[in-house]
PDB file of C-alpha atoms and ligand atoms in Angstrom:
ATOM      1  CA  MET A1118     -25.977  18.854 -14.371  1.00 68.00           C
ATOM      2  CA  SER A1119     -25.532  19.226 -10.671  1.00 89.00           C
ATOM      3  CA  VAL A1120     -28.272  20.014  -8.225  1.00 94.00           C
ATOM      4  CA  ARG A1121     -27.362  22.037  -5.148  1.00 92.00           C
ATOM      5  CA  THR A1122     -28.680  20.295  -2.087  1.00 93.00           C
ATOM      6  CA  PHE A1123     -28.718  21.776   1.385  1.00 94.00           C
ATOM      7  CA  GLU A1124     -28.932  19.454   4.313  1.00 95.00           C
ATOM      8  CA  GLY A1125     -27.803  19.221   7.907  1.00 95.00           C
ATOM      9  CA  ASP A1126     -24.722  17.163   8.770  1.00 94.00           C
ATOM     10  CA  PHE A1127     -25.441  16.785  12.527  1.00 94.00           C
ATOM     11  CA  GLN A1128     -22.309  18.815  13.344  1.00 92.00           C
ATOM     12  CA  ALA A1129     -23.281  21.325  16.015  1.00 93.00           C
ATOM     13  CA  ARG A1130     -20.858  20.664  18.857  1.00 94.00           C
ATOM     14  CA  ASP A1131     -20.736  24.321  19.881  1.00 96.00           C
ATOM     15  CA  ALA A1132     -24.535  24.677  19.964  1.00 98.00           C
ATOM     16  CA  ARG A1133     -26.616  25.033  23.119  1.00 98.00           C
ATOM     17  CA  PHE A1134     -29.625  22.824  23.724  1.00 98.00           C
ATOM     18  CA  ALA A1135     -32.546  22.958  26.113  1.00 98.00           C
ATOM     19  CA  ILE A1136     -34.392  19.753  26.864  1.00 98.00           C
ATOM     20  CA  VAL A1137     -37.868  20.079  28.352  1.00 98.00           C
ATOM     21  CA  ALA A1138     -39.111  16.836  29.900  1.00 98.00           C
ATOM     22  CA  ALA A1139     -42.529  16.004  31.339  1.00 98.00           C
ATOM     23  CA  ARG A1140     -42.668  14.319  34.750  1.00 98.00           C
ATOM     24  CA  PHE A1141     -45.879  12.439  33.873  1.00 96.00           C
ATOM     25  CA  ASN A1142     -45.042   8.821  32.946  1.00 96.00           C
ATOM     26  CA  GLY A1143     -41.618   9.559  34.391  1.00 96.00           C
ATOM     27  CA  LEU A1144     -40.344   6.008  34.020  1.00 95.00           C
ATOM     28  CA  VAL A1145     -40.651   6.346  30.237  1.00 97.00           C
ATOM     29  CA  VAL A1146     -39.623   9.984  29.960  1.00 98.00           C
ATOM     30  CA  GLU A1147     -36.432   9.516  32.018  1.00 97.00           C
ATOM     31  CA  SER A1148     -35.300   6.945  29.424  1.00 97.00           C
ATOM     32  CA  LEU A1149     -36.083   9.376  26.619  1.00 98.00           C
ATOM     33  CA  LEU A1150     -34.061  11.997  28.488  1.00 98.00           C
ATOM     34  CA  ALA A1151     -31.093   9.667  28.940  1.00 97.00           C
ATOM     35  CA  GLY A1152     -31.208   8.844  25.214  1.00 97.00           C
ATOM     36  CA  ALA A1153     -31.331  12.508  24.220  1.00 98.00           C
ATOM     37  CA  VAL A1154     -28.429  13.545  26.471  1.00 98.00           C
ATOM     38  CA  ASP A1155     -26.332  10.558  25.374  1.00 97.00           C
ATOM     39  CA  THR A1156     -26.869  11.390  21.691  1.00 97.00           C
ATOM     40  CA  LEU A1157     -25.935  15.043  22.149  1.00 98.00           C
ATOM     41  CA  ARG A1158     -22.812  14.071  24.133  1.00 98.00           C
ATOM     42  CA  ARG A1159     -21.732  11.565  21.490  1.00 97.00           C
ATOM     43  CA  HIS A1160     -22.000  14.316  18.879  1.00 97.00           C
ATOM     44  CA  GLY A1161     -19.544  16.426  20.847  1.00 97.00           C
ATOM     45  CA  VAL A1162     -21.926  18.704  22.732  1.00 98.00           C
ATOM     46  CA  GLU A1163     -20.562  19.669  26.171  1.00 97.00           C
ATOM     47  CA  GLU A1164     -22.684  18.832  29.190  1.00 97.00           C
ATOM     48  CA  ALA A1165     -22.495  22.501  30.190  1.00 97.00           C
ATOM     49  CA  ASP A1166     -24.349  23.337  26.975  1.00 98.00           C
ATOM     50  CA  ILE A1167     -27.260  21.014  27.741  1.00 98.00           C
ATOM     51  CA  HIS A1168     -29.886  22.335  30.162  1.00 98.00           C
ATOM     52  CA  VAL A1169     -32.825  20.232  31.316  1.00 98.00           C
ATOM     53  CA  TYR A1170     -36.166  21.731  32.386  1.00 98.00           C
ATOM     54  CA  LYS A1171     -38.951  19.665  33.948  1.00 98.00           C
ATOM     55  CA  VAL A1172     -42.678  20.310  33.576  1.00 98.00           C
ATOM     56  CA  PRO A1173     -45.658  18.443  35.102  1.00 98.00           C
ATOM     57  CA  GLY A1174     -47.019  16.876  31.910  1.00 97.00           C
ATOM     58  CA  ALA A1175     -47.027  16.976  28.125  1.00 97.00           C
ATOM     59  CA  PHE A1176     -49.734  19.640  28.165  1.00 97.00           C
ATOM     60  CA  GLU A1177     -47.270  22.056  29.830  1.00 98.00           C
ATOM     61  CA  LEU A1178     -44.437  21.423  27.355  1.00 98.00           C
ATOM     62  CA  PRO A1179     -45.397  24.118  24.787  1.00 98.00           C
ATOM     63  CA  LEU A1180     -45.339  27.057  27.212  1.00 98.00           C
ATOM     64  CA  VAL A1181     -41.883  26.311  28.591  1.00 98.00           C
ATOM     65  CA  VAL A1182     -40.509  25.307  25.185  1.00 98.00           C
ATOM     66  CA  ARG A1183     -41.773  28.542  23.684  1.00 98.00           C
ATOM     67  CA  ARG A1184     -40.328  30.658  26.498  1.00 98.00           C
ATOM     68  CA  LEU A1185     -36.931  29.007  26.062  1.00 98.00           C
ATOM     69  CA  ALA A1186     -36.996  29.191  22.268  1.00 98.00           C
ATOM     70  CA  ALA A1187     -37.881  32.877  22.374  1.00 98.00           C
ATOM     71  CA  GLY A1188     -35.174  33.644  24.945  1.00 98.00           C
ATOM     72  CA  GLY A1189     -32.304  33.530  22.455  1.00 96.00           C
ATOM     73  CA  ARG A1190     -30.141  31.360  24.705  1.00 97.00           C
ATOM     74  CA  TYR A1191     -30.567  28.043  22.904  1.00 98.00           C
ATOM     75  CA  ASP A1192     -30.000  26.892  19.316  1.00 98.00           C
ATOM     76  CA  ALA A1193     -32.676  24.214  19.620  1.00 98.00           C
ATOM     77  CA  VAL A1194     -35.164  22.888  22.133  1.00 98.00           C
ATOM     78  CA  ILE A1195     -36.020  19.212  22.559  1.00 98.00           C
ATOM     79  CA  ALA A1196     -39.441  18.369  24.015  1.00 98.00           C
ATOM     80  CA  LEU A1197     -39.863  14.988  25.705  1.00 98.00           C
ATOM     81  CA  GLY A1198     -43.002  13.359  27.036  1.00 98.00           C
ATOM     82  CA  ALA A1199     -45.215  10.294  26.900  1.00 97.00           C
ATOM     83  CA  VAL A1200     -48.959  10.451  26.406  1.00 96.00           C
ATOM     84  CA  ILE A1201     -50.506   7.023  26.841  1.00 95.00           C
ATOM     85  CA  ARG A1202     -54.078   6.440  25.747  1.00 92.00           C
ATOM     86  CA  GLY A1203     -54.874   3.836  28.384  1.00 77.00           C
ATOM     87  CA  ALA A1204     -53.870   6.257  31.118  1.00 63.00           C
ATOM     88  CA  THR A1205     -56.201   9.087  30.246  1.00 69.00           C
ATOM     89  CA  PRO A1206     -59.707   9.728  28.945  1.00 74.00           C
ATOM     90  CA  HIS A1207     -58.446  13.032  27.533  1.00 85.00           C
ATOM     91  CA  PHE A1208     -55.576  11.534  25.520  1.00 88.00           C
ATOM     92  CA  ASP A1209     -56.576  13.313  22.310  1.00 89.00           C
ATOM     93  CA  HIS A1210     -56.674  16.718  23.991  1.00 92.00           C
ATOM     94  CA  VAL A1211     -53.342  16.347  25.785  1.00 94.00           C
ATOM     95  CA  ALA A1212     -51.567  14.866  22.760  1.00 95.00           C
ATOM     96  CA  GLY A1213     -53.194  17.219  20.256  1.00 96.00           C
ATOM     97  CA  GLU A1214     -52.629  20.426  22.173  1.00 96.00           C
ATOM     98  CA  CYS A1215     -49.072  19.409  22.949  1.00 97.00           C
ATOM     99  CA  ALA A1216     -48.229  18.769  19.290  1.00 98.00           C
ATOM    100  CA  LYS A1217     -49.984  21.933  18.101  1.00 98.00           C
ATOM    101  CA  GLY A1218     -48.332  24.071  20.766  1.00 98.00           C
ATOM    102  CA  LEU A1219     -44.858  22.739  20.048  1.00 98.00           C
ATOM    103  CA  SER A1220     -45.273  23.299  16.341  1.00 98.00           C
ATOM    104  CA  ARG A1221     -46.453  26.845  16.989  1.00 98.00           C
ATOM    105  CA  ALA A1222     -43.520  27.521  19.320  1.00 98.00           C
ATOM    106  CA  MET A1223     -41.108  26.473  16.586  1.00 98.00           C
ATOM    107  CA  LEU A1224     -42.756  28.515  13.838  1.00 98.00           C
ATOM    108  CA  ASP A1225     -43.313  31.612  16.010  1.00 98.00           C
ATOM    109  CA  THR A1226     -39.710  31.741  17.208  1.00 98.00           C
ATOM    110  CA  GLY A1227     -37.772  30.274  14.275  1.00 98.00           C
ATOM    111  CA  VAL A1228     -35.898  28.023  16.691  1.00 98.00           C
ATOM    112  CA  PRO A1229     -35.989  24.279  15.955  1.00 98.00           C
ATOM    113  CA  VAL A1230     -38.153  22.303  18.350  1.00 98.00           C
ATOM    114  CA  ALA A1231     -37.692  18.547  18.233  1.00 98.00           C
ATOM    115  CA  PHE A1232     -40.816  16.521  18.971  1.00 98.00           C
ATOM    116  CA  GLY A1233     -39.818  13.720  21.305  1.00 98.00           C
ATOM    117  CA  VAL A1234     -43.281  13.066  22.655  1.00 98.00           C
ATOM    118  CA  LEU A1235     -44.545   9.496  22.487  1.00 97.00           C
ATOM    119  CA  THR A1236     -48.245   9.025  21.828  1.00 96.00           C
ATOM    120  CA  THR A1237     -49.099   5.368  22.307  1.00 95.00           C
ATOM    121  CA  ASP A1238     -52.028   3.142  23.157  1.00 94.00           C
ATOM    122  CA  THR A1239     -50.227   1.232  25.907  1.00 93.00           C
ATOM    123  CA  ILE A1240     -47.372   1.557  28.368  1.00 93.00           C
ATOM    124  CA  GLU A1241     -45.706  -1.401  26.631  1.00 94.00           C
ATOM    125  CA  GLN A1242     -45.610   0.491  23.331  1.00 95.00           C
ATOM    126  CA  ALA A1243     -44.169   3.506  25.119  1.00 96.00           C
ATOM    127  CA  LEU A1244     -41.430   1.439  26.784  1.00 96.00           C
ATOM    128  CA  GLU A1245     -40.564  -0.156  23.451  1.00 94.00           C
ATOM    129  CA  ARG A1246     -39.851   3.334  22.077  1.00 95.00           C
ATOM    130  CA  ALA A1247     -37.916   4.474  25.120  1.00 94.00           C
ATOM    131  CA  GLY A1248     -34.732   2.492  24.748  1.00 89.00           C
ATOM    132  CA  THR A1249     -35.888  -1.076  24.217  1.00 88.00           C
ATOM    133  CA  LYS A1250     -36.863  -2.922  21.035  1.00 85.00           C
ATOM    134  CA  ALA A1251     -38.145   0.023  18.983  1.00 86.00           C
ATOM    135  CA  GLY A1252     -35.247   2.400  19.641  1.00 92.00           C
ATOM    136  CA  ASN A1253     -35.280   5.554  21.703  1.00 96.00           C
ATOM    137  CA  LYS A1254     -37.454   8.449  20.581  1.00 98.00           C
ATOM    138  CA  GLY A1255     -35.492  10.815  22.830  1.00 98.00           C
ATOM    139  CA  ALA A1256     -32.278   9.944  20.992  1.00 98.00           C
ATOM    140  CA  ASP A1257     -34.108  10.424  17.677  1.00 98.00           C
ATOM    141  CA  ALA A1258     -35.325  13.850  18.789  1.00 98.00           C
ATOM    142  CA  ALA A1259     -31.777  14.863  19.735  1.00 98.00           C
ATOM    143  CA  LEU A1260     -30.565  13.806  16.280  1.00 98.00           C
ATOM    144  CA  THR A1261     -33.323  15.880  14.720  1.00 98.00           C
ATOM    145  CA  ALA A1262     -32.237  18.895  16.781  1.00 98.00           C
ATOM    146  CA  LEU A1263     -28.614  18.462  15.682  1.00 98.00           C
ATOM    147  CA  GLU A1264     -29.650  18.094  12.048  1.00 98.00           C
ATOM    148  CA  MET A1265     -31.884  21.153  12.135  1.00 98.00           C
ATOM    149  CA  VAL A1266     -29.277  23.350  13.831  1.00 98.00           C
ATOM    150  CA  SER A1267     -26.678  22.386  11.235  1.00 98.00           C
ATOM    151  CA  LEU A1268     -29.151  22.842   8.355  1.00 98.00           C
ATOM    152  CA  LEU A1269     -30.250  26.305   9.527  1.00 97.00           C
ATOM    153  CA  ARG A1270     -26.608  27.336   9.899  1.00 96.00           C
ATOM    154  CA  ARG A1271     -25.929  26.257   6.318  1.00 95.00           C
ATOM    155  CA  MET A1272     -28.976  28.110   5.073  1.00 94.00           C
ATOM    156  CA  GLU A1273     -27.878  31.260   6.890  1.00 88.00           C
ATOM    157  CA  GLY A1274     -24.196  30.964   6.102  1.00 77.00           C
TER     158      GLY A1274
HETATM  159  N1  INI B2798     -49.609  14.077  30.745  1.00 62.19           N
HETATM  160  C1  INI B2798     -48.691  13.343  30.073  1.00 62.19           C
HETATM  161  O1  INI B2798     -47.577  13.840  29.836  1.00 62.19           O
HETATM  162  N2  INI B2798     -48.995  12.092  29.648  1.00 62.19           N
HETATM  163  C2  INI B2798     -50.215  11.516  29.905  1.00 62.19           C
HETATM  164  O2  INI B2798     -50.422  10.346  29.494  1.00 62.19           O
HETATM  165  C3  INI B2798     -51.177  12.250  30.621  1.00 62.19           C
HETATM  166  N3  INI B2798     -52.447  11.682  30.969  1.00 62.19           N
HETATM  167  O3  INI B2798     -52.570  10.451  30.920  1.00 62.19           O
HETATM  168  O4  INI B2798     -53.367  12.359  31.353  1.00 62.19           O
HETATM  169  C4  INI B2798     -50.849  13.572  31.031  1.00 62.19           C
HETATM  170  N4  INI B2798     -51.743  14.315  31.698  1.00 62.19           N
HETATM  171  C5  INI B2798     -51.367  15.509  32.426  1.00 62.19           C
HETATM  172  C6  INI B2798     -51.364  16.751  31.549  1.00 62.19           C
HETATM  173  O5  INI B2798     -50.265  16.757  30.674  1.00 62.19           O
HETATM  174  C7  INI B2798     -51.271  18.005  32.415  1.00 62.19           C
HETATM  175  O6  INI B2798     -50.080  17.982  33.162  1.00 62.19           O
HETATM  176  C8  INI B2798     -52.446  18.129  33.393  1.00 62.19           C
HETATM  177  O7  INI B2798     -53.680  18.022  32.714  1.00 62.19           O
HETATM  178  C9  INI B2798     -52.405  19.504  34.127  1.00 62.19           C
HETATM  179  O8  INI B2798     -52.464  20.584  33.204  1.00 62.19           O
END
């Protein structure tokens, strides 16, 4: 008996990607951005097919991500940000609305949205996930985008 399995193979070198990055906690987010671009490049995506958009903070990510996803120009959108509990009394609102809005943007448009938004208690935890000892969440989000683009293509093709 053989079971048919459909999965992405991360091959999407001809795809176009938008990356939306928050300026808030820019030290962390710039490292996420570098990780995301590096991962796309190493999977064969041309720099000309990677566009970066900047927004003030994580709360603004969903609007711009949704606009780009709905525009038909990109195969996937990667959202990058860092919401750090110690830095804000309204952590739960910023992080919660950001996650909800990004999820809605993906489901409303049918375009994959990769969630590369760190939500941590401390700046140290954020830095650990931005290219130091706990990997790079921006690179992970780029891999997710590549996997989802290739999976959706298989499902459609
Ligand atoms: N935005 C972030 O991306 N991360 C944060 O940690 C953060 N804090 O600490 O408040 C943050 N706030 C700004 C928010 O995203 C909006 O830009 C702002 O409220 C204006 O709408």
